[in-house]
Coordinates of C-alpha atoms in Angstrom, one line a residue:
M189 CA -286.3 72.3 -143.5
K190 CA -283.6 72.6 -141.2
F191 CA -280.4 70.2 -141.7
R192 CA -277.7 69.4 -138.8
Y193 CA -274.2 69.0 -139.3
I194 CA -271.9 66.0 -138.1
K195 CA -269.5 67.1 -135.6
T196 CA -267.5 64.0 -135.4
K197 CA -265.1 63.0 -132.5
T198 CA -262.3 60.4 -132.4
V199 CA -263.8 57.0 -133.8
A200 CA -261.6 53.7 -134.1
C201 CA -261.3 51.7 -137.0
I202 CA -262.6 54.4 -139.5
L203 CA -261.7 53.5 -143.4
A204 CA -258.5 55.2 -144.8
M205 CA -257.4 54.9 -148.1
S206 CA -254.1 53.0 -148.7
L207 CA -253.3 54.7 -152.1
A208 CA -251.3 57.8 -151.7
L209 CA -253.1 60.6 -153.5
Q210 CA -251.1 63.5 -153.3
G211 CA -251.0 63.9 -157.2
C212 CA -254.8 63.2 -157.5
N213 CA -254.2 60.3 -159.1
D214 CA -257.4 58.8 -160.9
N215 CA -257.0 55.4 -159.1
Y216 CA -258.7 57.1 -156.0
F217 CA -262.0 55.6 -157.6
D218 CA -261.0 52.0 -156.9
A219 CA -258.6 52.7 -153.7
Q220 CA -259.1 50.1 -150.7
P221 CA -259.4 51.0 -147.3
D222 CA -256.9 50.6 -144.4
N223 CA -259.1 50.3 -141.3
L224 CA -256.2 50.3 -138.6
L225 CA -255.9 54.0 -138.1
N226 CA -258.1 56.3 -135.9
I227 CA -259.2 59.8 -136.9
D228 CA -256.3 61.5 -135.1
N229 CA -253.9 59.6 -137.1
I230 CA -255.6 60.0 -140.5
F231 CA -255.6 63.5 -140.1
S232 CA -252.1 64.1 -138.9
N233 CA -250.2 64.2 -142.0
R234 CA -251.0 65.0 -145.6
A235 CA -250.6 61.8 -147.2
Q236 CA -253.0 60.1 -145.0
T237 CA -255.4 63.0 -145.2
E238 CA -255.5 62.8 -148.8
N239 CA -255.9 59.0 -148.7
Y240 CA -258.9 59.3 -146.9
W241 CA -260.3 62.2 -149.3
G242 CA -259.7 59.8 -152.3
G243 CA -261.4 57.1 -150.7
L244 CA -264.6 59.3 -150.5
Y245 CA -265.0 58.5 -154.3
A246 CA -264.9 54.9 -154.1
E247 CA -268.8 54.2 -154.1
I248 CA -269.4 56.2 -157.5
P249 CA -270.8 53.6 -159.7
D250 CA -268.8 52.1 -162.7
I251 CA -271.4 51.6 -165.3
W252 CA -269.4 49.5 -167.6
N253 CA -268.8 46.8 -164.8
Q254 CA -271.3 44.7 -166.4
P255 CA -272.7 42.1 -166.0
Y256 CA -271.5 41.3 -162.6
G257 CA -271.1 44.4 -161.1
F258 CA -273.6 47.1 -162.3
Q259 CA -276.5 45.1 -163.3
Y260 CA -279.0 47.6 -164.0
S261 CA -279.0 47.2 -167.9
A262 CA -279.8 43.7 -167.6
I263 CA -282.8 44.0 -165.6
T264 CA -284.4 46.4 -168.2
D265 CA -285.9 45.9 -171.7
E266 CA -282.2 46.6 -172.8
I267 CA -280.2 43.2 -172.5
D268 CA -280.3 39.8 -170.8
A269 CA -277.3 38.3 -169.2
S270 CA -279.1 35.1 -167.8
N271 CA -276.7 32.5 -169.4
W272 CA -274.3 33.7 -166.8
V273 CA -275.5 35.7 -163.6
N274 CA -277.7 34.2 -161.2
G275 CA -278.2 35.8 -157.5
D276 CA -279.4 39.2 -157.4
L277 CA -280.0 39.4 -161.1
S278 CA -282.0 36.3 -161.3
N279 CA -284.0 37.1 -158.4
F280 CA -285.0 40.6 -159.8
N281 CA -285.9 39.0 -163.3
S282 CA -287.7 35.9 -161.7
G283 CA -289.7 38.3 -159.4
A284 CA -287.9 36.5 -156.3
I285 CA -286.6 39.8 -155.1
S286 CA -287.9 40.3 -151.6
A287 CA -287.1 42.3 -148.3
D288 CA -285.2 39.1 -147.4
N289 CA -282.8 38.7 -150.4
V290 CA -282.6 42.4 -151.9
P291 CA -279.1 43.6 -152.4
S292 CA -278.0 46.2 -150.0
P293 CA -275.6 48.6 -151.3
Y294 CA -276.9 51.2 -149.1
V295 CA -274.5 49.8 -146.2
G296 CA -271.4 50.9 -148.2
I297 CA -272.9 53.9 -149.3
Y298 CA -274.1 55.0 -146.0
K299 CA -270.4 54.4 -144.8
K300 CA -269.3 56.7 -147.4
I301 CA -271.8 59.2 -146.1
R302 CA -270.8 59.1 -142.7
Q303 CA -267.0 59.2 -144.0
C304 CA -267.7 62.3 -145.9
G305 CA -269.0 64.0 -142.7
I306 CA -265.9 62.8 -140.8
F307 CA -263.6 64.4 -143.4
I308 CA -265.4 67.4 -143.4
E309 CA -265.1 68.2 -139.7
N310 CA -261.4 67.0 -139.3
V311 CA -259.4 68.1 -142.5
D312 CA -258.4 71.3 -141.0
K313 CA -256.5 69.5 -138.3
C314 CA -254.1 68.5 -141.0
Q315 CA -251.5 71.2 -140.4
E316 CA -249.0 69.7 -143.0
L317 CA -251.8 70.1 -145.5
L318 CA -252.7 73.7 -144.5
D319 CA -248.8 74.8 -144.7
A320 CA -248.8 73.2 -148.2
E321 CA -248.6 75.8 -151.4
N322 CA -252.1 76.8 -151.7
G323 CA -253.0 74.4 -148.8
A324 CA -255.8 76.7 -147.8
R325 CA -257.4 76.4 -151.1
L326 CA -257.0 73.0 -151.0
I327 CA -258.9 72.3 -147.8
K328 CA -261.8 74.3 -149.0
E329 CA -262.0 72.4 -152.3
Y330 CA -261.5 69.1 -150.6
K331 CA -264.5 69.9 -148.2
A332 CA -266.5 70.9 -150.9
E333 CA -266.0 67.7 -152.8
A334 CA -266.9 65.8 -149.5
K335 CA -270.1 67.9 -149.1
F336 CA -271.0 67.1 -152.8
L337 CA -270.4 63.6 -152.5
R338 CA -272.4 63.1 -149.3
A339 CA -275.4 64.5 -151.1
Y340 CA -274.9 62.5 -154.1
Y341 CA -274.5 59.2 -152.4
Y342 CA -278.1 60.2 -150.7
W343 CA -279.1 60.7 -154.5
I344 CA -277.8 57.3 -155.6
L345 CA -279.9 55.7 -152.8
M346 CA -283.0 57.7 -153.4
K347 CA -283.3 56.6 -157.2
S348 CA -283.5 53.1 -156.1
F349 CA -284.7 53.2 -152.7
G350 CA -287.1 56.0 -152.8
P351 CA -287.2 58.6 -149.9
M352 CA -284.3 58.3 -147.5
V353 CA -283.3 58.1 -144.0
I354 CA -281.2 61.3 -143.6
M355 CA -278.8 60.9 -140.8
P356 CA -278.1 63.8 -138.5
F357 CA -274.9 65.6 -139.2
N358 CA -273.8 65.3 -135.3
S359 CA -272.5 62.1 -134.6
D360 CA -273.2 62.6 -130.8
E361 CA -276.9 62.1 -131.9
L362 CA -275.9 58.7 -133.5
A363 CA -275.6 56.7 -130.3
E364 CA -276.5 53.1 -131.0
E365 CA -279.6 53.5 -128.9
N366 CA -280.8 56.3 -131.0
Y367 CA -281.0 54.7 -134.6
Q368 CA -284.6 55.0 -134.8
I369 CA -284.9 57.7 -137.7
P370 CA -287.9 57.8 -140.2
R371 CA -287.7 58.5 -143.9
S372 CA -287.6 62.1 -144.9
S373 CA -290.1 62.9 -147.4
W374 CA -288.9 62.8 -151.2
D375 CA -289.2 66.6 -151.5
E376 CA -287.3 66.9 -148.4
C377 CA -284.8 64.8 -149.6
V378 CA -284.5 66.8 -152.9
E379 CA -284.5 70.1 -150.9
F380 CA -281.6 68.5 -148.8
I381 CA -279.6 67.4 -151.9
V382 CA -279.7 70.6 -154.0
Q383 CA -278.7 72.8 -151.0
Q384 CA -275.7 70.5 -150.1
M385 CA -274.6 71.0 -153.7
D386 CA -275.4 74.3 -153.9
E387 CA -273.1 75.1 -150.7
A388 CA -270.5 72.7 -152.4
A389 CA -270.5 74.6 -155.6
V390 CA -269.3 77.9 -153.9
D391 CA -265.9 76.4 -153.1
L392 CA -265.3 74.4 -156.4
P393 CA -263.5 75.7 -159.5
V394 CA -265.4 75.1 -162.9
Q395 CA -262.8 72.9 -163.6
H396 CA -259.4 72.0 -162.3
Y397 CA -256.6 73.8 -163.9
Q398 CA -252.7 73.4 -164.0
G399 CA -251.7 75.9 -161.2
S400 CA -252.9 79.6 -161.9
T401 CA -253.4 78.9 -165.7
T402 CA -256.6 78.2 -167.7
T403 CA -255.4 74.8 -168.9
V404 CA -257.3 71.8 -167.8
D405 CA -255.3 69.5 -165.6
G406 CA -255.7 66.2 -166.8
T407 CA -254.4 64.5 -164.1
Q408 CA -257.4 65.9 -162.2
L409 CA -260.1 64.0 -164.3
G410 CA -263.1 63.0 -162.4
R411 CA -262.6 65.3 -159.6
I412 CA -265.9 67.2 -158.6
N413 CA -266.3 70.7 -160.3
K414 CA -268.9 73.2 -160.7
M415 CA -269.8 71.6 -163.9
I416 CA -270.4 68.1 -162.3
V417 CA -272.6 69.6 -159.5
E418 CA -275.0 71.5 -162.0
A419 CA -275.3 68.2 -164.3
V420 CA -276.3 66.2 -161.3
K421 CA -278.7 68.8 -160.2
S422 CA -280.1 68.6 -163.5
E423 CA -280.9 65.0 -163.1
V424 CA -282.2 65.4 -159.4
T425 CA -284.6 68.1 -160.5
L426 CA -285.6 66.3 -163.5
F427 CA -286.6 63.1 -161.6
S428 CA -288.3 65.2 -158.8
A429 CA -290.7 66.7 -161.7
S430 CA -291.4 63.3 -163.1
P431 CA -294.6 61.6 -162.5
L432 CA -293.4 58.9 -160.0
Y433 CA -292.5 61.5 -157.6
N434 CA -294.9 64.4 -158.4
G435 CA -298.7 63.9 -157.5
N436 CA -298.4 60.1 -157.4
T437 CA -301.7 59.3 -156.1
D438 CA -300.7 55.4 -156.5
L439 CA -298.4 55.8 -153.5
A440 CA -300.9 57.5 -151.2
N441 CA -300.7 55.0 -148.3
W442 CA -296.6 55.2 -148.3
K443 CA -296.5 57.2 -145.0
N444 CA -294.4 57.3 -142.2
L445 CA -295.8 56.0 -139.0
D446 CA -296.8 59.5 -137.6
G447 CA -298.8 59.8 -140.8
K448 CA -296.4 61.9 -143.0
Q449 CA -296.7 61.4 -146.6
L450 CA -293.7 60.3 -148.4
I451 CA -294.5 61.1 -151.8
S452 CA -296.4 64.2 -152.9
Q453 CA -299.9 63.7 -153.8
S454 CA -300.5 66.9 -155.5
Y455 CA -298.9 67.5 -159.1
D456 CA -296.8 70.7 -159.1
G457 CA -296.1 71.9 -162.6
S458 CA -293.6 74.4 -161.5
K459 CA -291.1 71.4 -160.8
W460 CA -290.8 70.9 -164.5
K461 CA -289.6 74.6 -164.9
T462 CA -287.2 74.2 -162.2
A463 CA -285.8 71.1 -163.9
A464 CA -285.7 73.2 -167.3
D465 CA -283.9 76.0 -165.6
A466 CA -281.1 73.5 -164.0
A467 CA -280.7 71.7 -167.1
K468 CA -280.1 75.0 -169.3
K469 CA -277.7 76.2 -166.4
A470 CA -275.7 72.7 -166.6
I471 CA -275.7 73.3 -170.4
D472 CA -274.6 76.7 -170.5
I473 CA -271.8 76.2 -167.8
A474 CA -270.4 73.2 -169.8
V475 CA -270.6 74.8 -173.3
A476 CA -268.9 78.0 -171.9
N477 CA -266.0 75.8 -170.8
G478 CA -265.5 74.1 -174.3
K479 CA -267.9 71.0 -173.9
S480 CA -269.7 70.1 -177.0
L481 CA -271.0 66.9 -178.8
Y482 CA -268.1 64.7 -180.2
V483 CA -268.2 64.4 -184.0
K484 CA -265.7 62.5 -185.8
N485 CA -265.7 63.1 -189.6
G486 CA -266.2 60.1 -192.2
K487 CA -266.5 59.9 -195.8
D488 CA -270.2 61.0 -195.6
A489 CA -272.9 61.8 -193.1
F490 CA -273.9 58.3 -192.6
E491 CA -270.5 57.2 -191.6
T492 CA -269.9 60.5 -189.7
A493 CA -272.5 59.5 -187.3
I494 CA -271.5 56.0 -186.9
L495 CA -268.0 57.2 -185.9
S496 CA -269.2 59.8 -183.7
T497 CA -271.6 57.5 -181.6
R498 CA -269.0 54.8 -181.6
D499 CA -265.7 56.4 -181.0
L500 CA -267.2 58.7 -178.5
F501 CA -266.4 56.4 -175.6
W502 CA -262.7 56.4 -176.1
D503 CA -262.0 59.5 -178.1
G504 CA -264.5 62.2 -177.2
Y505 CA -265.0 61.8 -173.5
Q506 CA -263.0 65.0 -172.9
Q507 CA -265.0 66.8 -175.1
E508 CA -268.5 65.6 -174.2
G509 CA -268.0 64.0 -170.6
I510 CA -269.4 66.1 -167.8
F511 CA -269.5 63.7 -164.8
I512 CA -266.6 61.1 -165.5
R513 CA -265.3 58.3 -163.5
P514 CA -261.8 57.8 -164.7
A515 CA -261.4 54.2 -163.4
T516 CA -263.7 51.6 -165.2
N517 CA -263.8 47.9 -165.8
S518 CA -264.8 48.3 -169.3
D519 CA -262.7 45.2 -170.2
Q520 CA -265.4 43.3 -168.2
W521 CA -268.1 44.7 -170.6
E522 CA -266.2 44.3 -173.8
R523 CA -265.1 40.6 -173.0
H524 CA -268.9 39.8 -172.2
A525 CA -270.2 41.8 -175.1
A526 CA -267.9 41.1 -178.1
P527 CA -268.8 38.0 -180.4
R528 CA -266.8 34.9 -180.0
A529 CA -265.2 35.6 -183.5
V530 CA -263.0 38.1 -181.6
T531 CA -259.3 36.8 -181.4
G532 CA -258.9 35.3 -178.3
T533 CA -262.7 34.1 -178.2
A534 CA -264.6 36.7 -176.4
Y535 CA -267.7 35.5 -174.0
N536 CA -270.3 36.8 -176.7
G537 CA -273.5 37.0 -174.3
L538 CA -274.7 40.3 -173.5
A539 CA -277.9 39.9 -175.4
V540 CA -279.7 42.9 -176.6
L541 CA -283.7 42.4 -176.5
Q542 CA -285.6 42.4 -179.6
V543 CA -287.8 45.1 -178.5
L544 CA -284.7 47.5 -178.3
V545 CA -283.6 46.3 -181.8
D546 CA -287.0 47.2 -183.1
D547 CA -286.9 50.7 -181.3
F548 CA -283.9 51.9 -183.6
R549 CA -285.4 53.9 -186.4
M550 CA -285.0 53.6 -190.0
A551 CA -282.3 55.8 -191.7
N552 CA -285.0 58.3 -192.7
G553 CA -286.2 58.7 -188.9
E554 CA -289.2 56.5 -189.4
S555 CA -290.0 53.8 -186.9
I556 CA -290.0 50.1 -188.5
K557 CA -293.9 50.1 -188.1
E558 CA -293.9 53.2 -190.2
S559 CA -291.5 52.2 -192.8
D560 CA -292.3 50.9 -196.3
T561 CA -288.9 49.3 -196.8
Y562 CA -288.8 47.3 -193.5
N563 CA -289.0 43.7 -194.2
E564 CA -288.0 40.7 -192.2
T565 CA -288.4 37.8 -194.9
T566 CA -286.1 39.0 -197.4
Y567 CA -282.0 39.3 -197.5
T568 CA -279.8 41.9 -199.3
D569 CA -277.6 41.1 -202.0
Q570 CA -275.4 44.1 -201.2
E571 CA -272.2 43.9 -198.9
T572 CA -271.3 47.0 -197.1
I573 CA -268.7 47.7 -194.4
Y574 CA -271.5 46.9 -191.8
Y575 CA -272.9 43.9 -192.9
S576 CA -272.7 41.0 -195.3
S577 CA -274.3 40.2 -198.5
G578 CA -277.1 37.8 -197.7
T579 CA -278.0 39.8 -194.3
N580 CA -281.6 39.9 -193.4
N581 CA -283.3 43.1 -194.7
M582 CA -284.5 44.0 -191.1
Y583 CA -281.0 45.2 -190.5
V584 CA -280.7 47.0 -193.6
G585 CA -281.3 50.9 -194.0
R586 CA -281.4 51.5 -190.1
E587 CA -280.1 54.6 -188.3
P588 CA -276.6 55.0 -188.0
R589 CA -276.5 54.2 -184.2
F590 CA -278.1 50.9 -184.7
Y591 CA -274.7 49.9 -186.5
S592 CA -272.7 51.5 -183.5
Y593 CA -274.7 49.8 -180.7
V594 CA -276.1 46.5 -182.0
T595 CA -274.2 43.3 -183.3
F596 CA -276.5 41.3 -185.2
N597 CA -276.2 38.0 -187.5
G598 CA -274.3 39.1 -190.5
S599 CA -272.8 42.2 -189.0
A600 CA -269.1 43.0 -189.3
I601 CA -267.0 41.7 -186.4
I602 CA -266.7 44.3 -183.8
G603 CA -262.9 43.8 -182.5
A604 CA -260.2 41.9 -184.2
P605 CA -261.4 39.1 -186.1
K606 CA -260.3 35.8 -185.9
S607 CA -258.2 34.8 -188.9
G608 CA -260.4 34.0 -191.8
M609 CA -263.5 35.6 -190.3
K610 CA -265.4 38.8 -191.2
W611 CA -268.7 38.7 -190.4
V612 CA -270.5 37.5 -187.0
E613 CA -272.5 34.3 -187.4
F614 CA -275.1 33.7 -184.6
Y615 CA -276.7 30.5 -186.1
P616 CA -276.0 27.4 -184.3
S617 CA -273.0 26.4 -186.2
G618 CA -271.6 30.0 -186.9
N619 CA -268.7 31.3 -185.5
S620 CA -270.7 33.1 -182.5
G621 CA -273.5 30.6 -182.5
R622 CA -274.5 28.2 -179.4
N623 CA -272.9 24.9 -180.6
G624 CA -270.1 24.0 -178.5
A625 CA -270.5 27.0 -176.2
P626 CA -272.5 26.1 -173.2
R627 CA -273.1 29.6 -171.8
D628 CA -271.1 31.9 -174.4
W629 CA -273.9 32.7 -176.8
P630 CA -276.6 35.4 -176.9
R631 CA -280.2 34.1 -176.0
T632 CA -281.9 36.8 -178.4
G633 CA -279.4 36.6 -181.3
Y634 CA -277.9 39.9 -180.9
T635 CA -275.2 41.3 -178.7
A636 CA -274.2 44.4 -177.4
R637 CA -271.7 46.5 -179.5
K638 CA -271.4 49.9 -177.9
N639 CA -268.1 50.6 -176.1
V640 CA -266.5 47.5 -177.5
H641 CA -263.5 48.9 -179.3
P642 CA -262.6 48.2 -183.0
T643 CA -259.2 46.6 -182.0
F644 CA -260.2 44.8 -178.9
S645 CA -259.1 41.2 -178.6
L646 CA -258.6 38.8 -175.6
N647 CA -255.4 36.8 -176.6
P648 CA -253.2 38.6 -177.4
E649 CA -254.9 41.0 -175.1
N650 CA -255.5 44.4 -176.7
K651 CA -257.5 46.9 -174.4
T652 CA -257.9 50.6 -175.2
S653 CA -257.9 52.6 -172.3
R654 CA -261.1 54.9 -171.4
V655 CA -263.4 56.2 -168.9
A656 CA -267.2 55.7 -167.7
M657 CA -269.2 59.1 -168.4
L658 CA -271.8 59.0 -166.0
I659 CA -273.3 62.1 -167.3
R660 CA -272.5 63.5 -170.9
L661 CA -273.7 66.7 -172.9
S662 CA -276.1 64.9 -174.9
E663 CA -278.1 63.7 -171.7
L664 CA -278.1 67.3 -170.4
Y665 CA -279.5 68.2 -173.9
L666 CA -282.3 65.6 -173.4
N667 CA -283.0 66.6 -170.0
Y668 CA -283.7 70.1 -171.2
A669 CA -285.5 69.4 -174.1
E670 CA -287.9 67.1 -171.8
A671 CA -288.4 69.5 -169.0
L672 CA -288.9 72.3 -171.5
N673 CA -291.5 70.3 -173.3
E674 CA -293.4 69.8 -170.2
S675 CA -293.2 73.3 -168.8
Q676 CA -293.3 75.3 -172.0
P677 CA -294.3 73.1 -174.5
N678 CA -294.0 75.5 -177.7
H679 CA -290.6 76.7 -176.5
P680 CA -288.2 76.4 -179.9
D681 CA -285.4 75.2 -177.5
V682 CA -287.5 71.8 -177.2
L683 CA -286.7 71.2 -180.9
T684 CA -283.5 72.8 -181.0
Y685 CA -281.9 70.6 -178.3
L686 CA -283.6 67.4 -179.2
N687 CA -282.4 67.7 -182.8
K688 CA -278.8 68.5 -181.8
V689 CA -278.6 64.9 -180.5
R690 CA -280.8 63.3 -183.2
S691 CA -278.5 65.0 -185.8
R692 CA -275.3 63.9 -184.3
G693 CA -276.9 60.4 -184.2
G694 CA -277.5 60.6 -188.0
L695 CA -281.3 61.3 -188.0
P696 CA -283.0 64.1 -189.8
A697 CA -284.0 67.1 -187.9
L698 CA -287.7 67.0 -186.5
S699 CA -289.6 70.1 -188.1
S700 CA -292.0 72.3 -185.8
G701 CA -295.8 72.0 -185.3
L702 CA -295.5 68.6 -183.3
S703 CA -297.8 68.3 -180.3
Q704 CA -296.4 68.0 -176.8
A705 CA -297.6 64.3 -176.7
K706 CA -295.8 63.6 -179.6
L707 CA -292.6 65.3 -178.9
R708 CA -292.7 63.8 -175.3
Q709 CA -292.6 60.2 -177.3
L710 CA -289.8 61.3 -179.4
I711 CA -287.8 62.7 -176.3
R712 CA -288.1 59.4 -174.6
M713 CA -287.2 57.4 -177.7
E714 CA -284.2 59.4 -178.2
R715 CA -283.1 58.8 -174.3
R716 CA -283.9 55.0 -175.2
I717 CA -281.4 55.1 -177.9
E718 CA -278.8 57.5 -177.2
L719 CA -278.3 56.3 -173.6
C720 CA -278.8 52.5 -173.9
Y721 CA -276.7 50.3 -171.7
E722 CA -275.5 53.4 -169.7
G723 CA -277.7 52.7 -166.6
K724 CA -280.4 55.3 -167.4
R725 CA -283.2 53.0 -168.7
W726 CA -284.1 51.5 -165.2
F727 CA -284.7 54.8 -163.7
D728 CA -286.3 56.4 -166.8
V729 CA -289.4 54.1 -167.4
R730 CA -289.9 54.4 -163.5
R731 CA -289.7 58.0 -163.1
W732 CA -291.9 58.1 -166.0
K733 CA -294.3 55.8 -164.4
I734 CA -294.7 53.5 -167.6
A735 CA -292.9 50.3 -166.7
D736 CA -296.1 48.5 -167.2
Q737 CA -297.0 50.0 -170.7
E738 CA -296.2 48.0 -173.9
G739 CA -293.2 49.4 -175.4
S740 CA -291.5 50.1 -171.9
R741 CA -292.9 47.2 -170.5
Q742 CA -290.2 45.9 -167.7
G743 CA -291.4 42.2 -167.3
G744 CA -292.9 39.3 -168.9
N745 CA -291.5 37.5 -172.1
F746 CA -289.1 39.1 -174.4
E747 CA -288.5 38.1 -178.0
G748 CA -285.2 37.5 -179.9
M749 CA -284.2 35.3 -183.2
D750 CA -284.2 31.7 -182.8
M751 CA -280.7 30.8 -181.8
T752 CA -281.6 26.9 -182.3
K753 CA -282.0 26.9 -186.0
G754 CA -280.3 27.9 -189.2
S755 CA -277.3 27.2 -190.9
T756 CA -276.2 30.2 -192.9
I757 CA -276.4 33.9 -192.3
S758 CA -279.7 34.1 -194.7
S759 CA -281.4 31.3 -192.8
P760 CA -285.0 32.0 -192.6
E761 CA -285.4 29.5 -189.6
F762 CA -283.0 31.8 -187.6
H763 CA -284.8 35.0 -188.5
T764 CA -287.8 34.0 -186.6
R765 CA -289.1 35.7 -183.6
V766 CA -289.5 33.3 -180.5
I767 CA -289.7 33.9 -177.1
A768 CA -286.1 34.1 -176.3
V769 CA -286.1 35.5 -172.6
E770 CA -288.7 34.9 -169.7
R771 CA -289.2 37.1 -166.7
A772 CA -291.9 37.7 -164.3
N773 CA -294.6 39.8 -165.0
W774 CA -294.0 43.5 -163.9
H775 CA -295.5 44.4 -160.5
D776 CA -296.1 48.1 -159.1
K777 CA -294.0 47.0 -156.2
N778 CA -290.9 47.3 -158.6
Y779 CA -290.9 51.0 -158.8
F780 CA -288.4 51.1 -155.9
M781 CA -286.4 48.4 -154.4
P782 CA -287.3 47.2 -150.8
W783 CA -285.2 47.8 -147.6
H784 CA -283.5 45.0 -146.3
Q785 CA -285.7 43.2 -143.7
M786 CA -282.8 43.3 -141.0
E787 CA -283.1 47.2 -141.6
I788 CA -286.8 47.2 -141.0
D789 CA -286.1 45.0 -137.7
R790 CA -283.3 47.5 -136.7
N791 CA -285.0 50.7 -137.1
K792 CA -288.5 50.5 -136.1
Q793 CA -289.3 54.2 -137.7
L794 CA -288.5 53.1 -141.2
V795 CA -291.4 51.9 -143.1
Q796 CA -291.2 49.6 -145.9
I797 CA -292.2 50.5 -149.6
P798 CA -295.8 49.0 -150.2
G799 CA -296.1 45.6 -151.4
Y800 CA -293.2 44.1 -149.6

């Protein structure tokens, strides 16, 4: 497939970035545009050129800006935020989403795609930047970053909307009367993205260092480098090998108007090998440059696993993080997830669904269905640092990440407790129950605990600075294990890399001799637990094409505890499974988001996803 590059001429009212970035300040992710400058003015001096370059990063998603910004977790079988959020979130969960009301993030992303092209074609005009120390090298790196970001933004769109319209690179071909461009096929889009990223990698460093040293420059955190390129390519190739895109005959009728097939109808097993090779390459370059799974030692192996998976998000990102967004609105997440028992009274309502609670394993690695000790009708008389005496035994003896990622009735308060409080109480009159709180209570009797700092409070405000890790090393390990299990199911690396993640999470290592199907199940469950709330689940269940299957179901009713009953931590009335969240049943059209009807009306070559 031949791709065409944009040759952009002067365009009025183009977005430039108001924040000066000559020091590569990490605020480039949230810089705001100044639309008063034209192209010649933008590239007339270094400051404005670098402002524009910094603005190219602005559409990289902030995965912790939940629930009002990044909403993918709350439209999966992970969490519910329906006590607060209406609009797009409600439309998705109620089944009311349509081509007339679907969110249209592609508008802003396509603007960034165009701006990346404008930058690539014009940055060489900036004589001040060229004359600066190492100016020629900087320009090459900036252009490579723009080329990567252009491809990455297409990838963001593909994950939600499927095969995309790839715009011609020459702006002369973008005359308003010529906006009639069909979708490229999924495989063509993947080829385009990988090719662009490979070209970008040629001019990118493995990491950004301080001058000519080998010391990593912390002020450049988040800038695109070779490690990021290979990590994203691992995700792209993994998706491309997956059942939704690889021989999906259920989408045989999704064609362009000329009959061109948009999703491959023939399964290609070699795509799994491509994905395995890409994941291993990403791992090797990351490990060679000092990346490893973050571990924080506790008094024993169990506490070590809890501290490692809890503190990773503020202490371990430099060790484990690969693709990092340095500016993140994690405060939005913390204040909505933390219980009201936190000093300053948090919002207490990112409600974890019971089906996710049930999927956390027991400490010995067994599922709750396999365990002889799991029990929902008895209560412990033991107090630990993780839960109170009197806590329901369904929360006792679980894997360490359960205590890092889920807040339950009787659990220790995450954050700075209010005076005299120690344990979270979700029953109606409890310190985080629904009495007296019209919206600030979790419908399921659980809140998300992951990425809530142990010292967090609202008043006095106590926030711990951190980043958002879009891809981290543990995910690459799971990518590799999954792709290798599909391409070479008996390869020892499948267990080796799956066990690396399990062991850091406190689970016993798996032994050899497991079938390919069993390992597939275990790998998928490991992604479910390890990466929960991080924006992965929505895409995983879709690319696996299992969103309609029990255990991965993305619609219908979801259980929780009975928030209307009980008066103590040990109340059986509270610890009763009830329908806590009601959503529309799953429909296969929801494997992709539809294009907004206004785009279909504007571009007569753009075909809609079947079902809309």
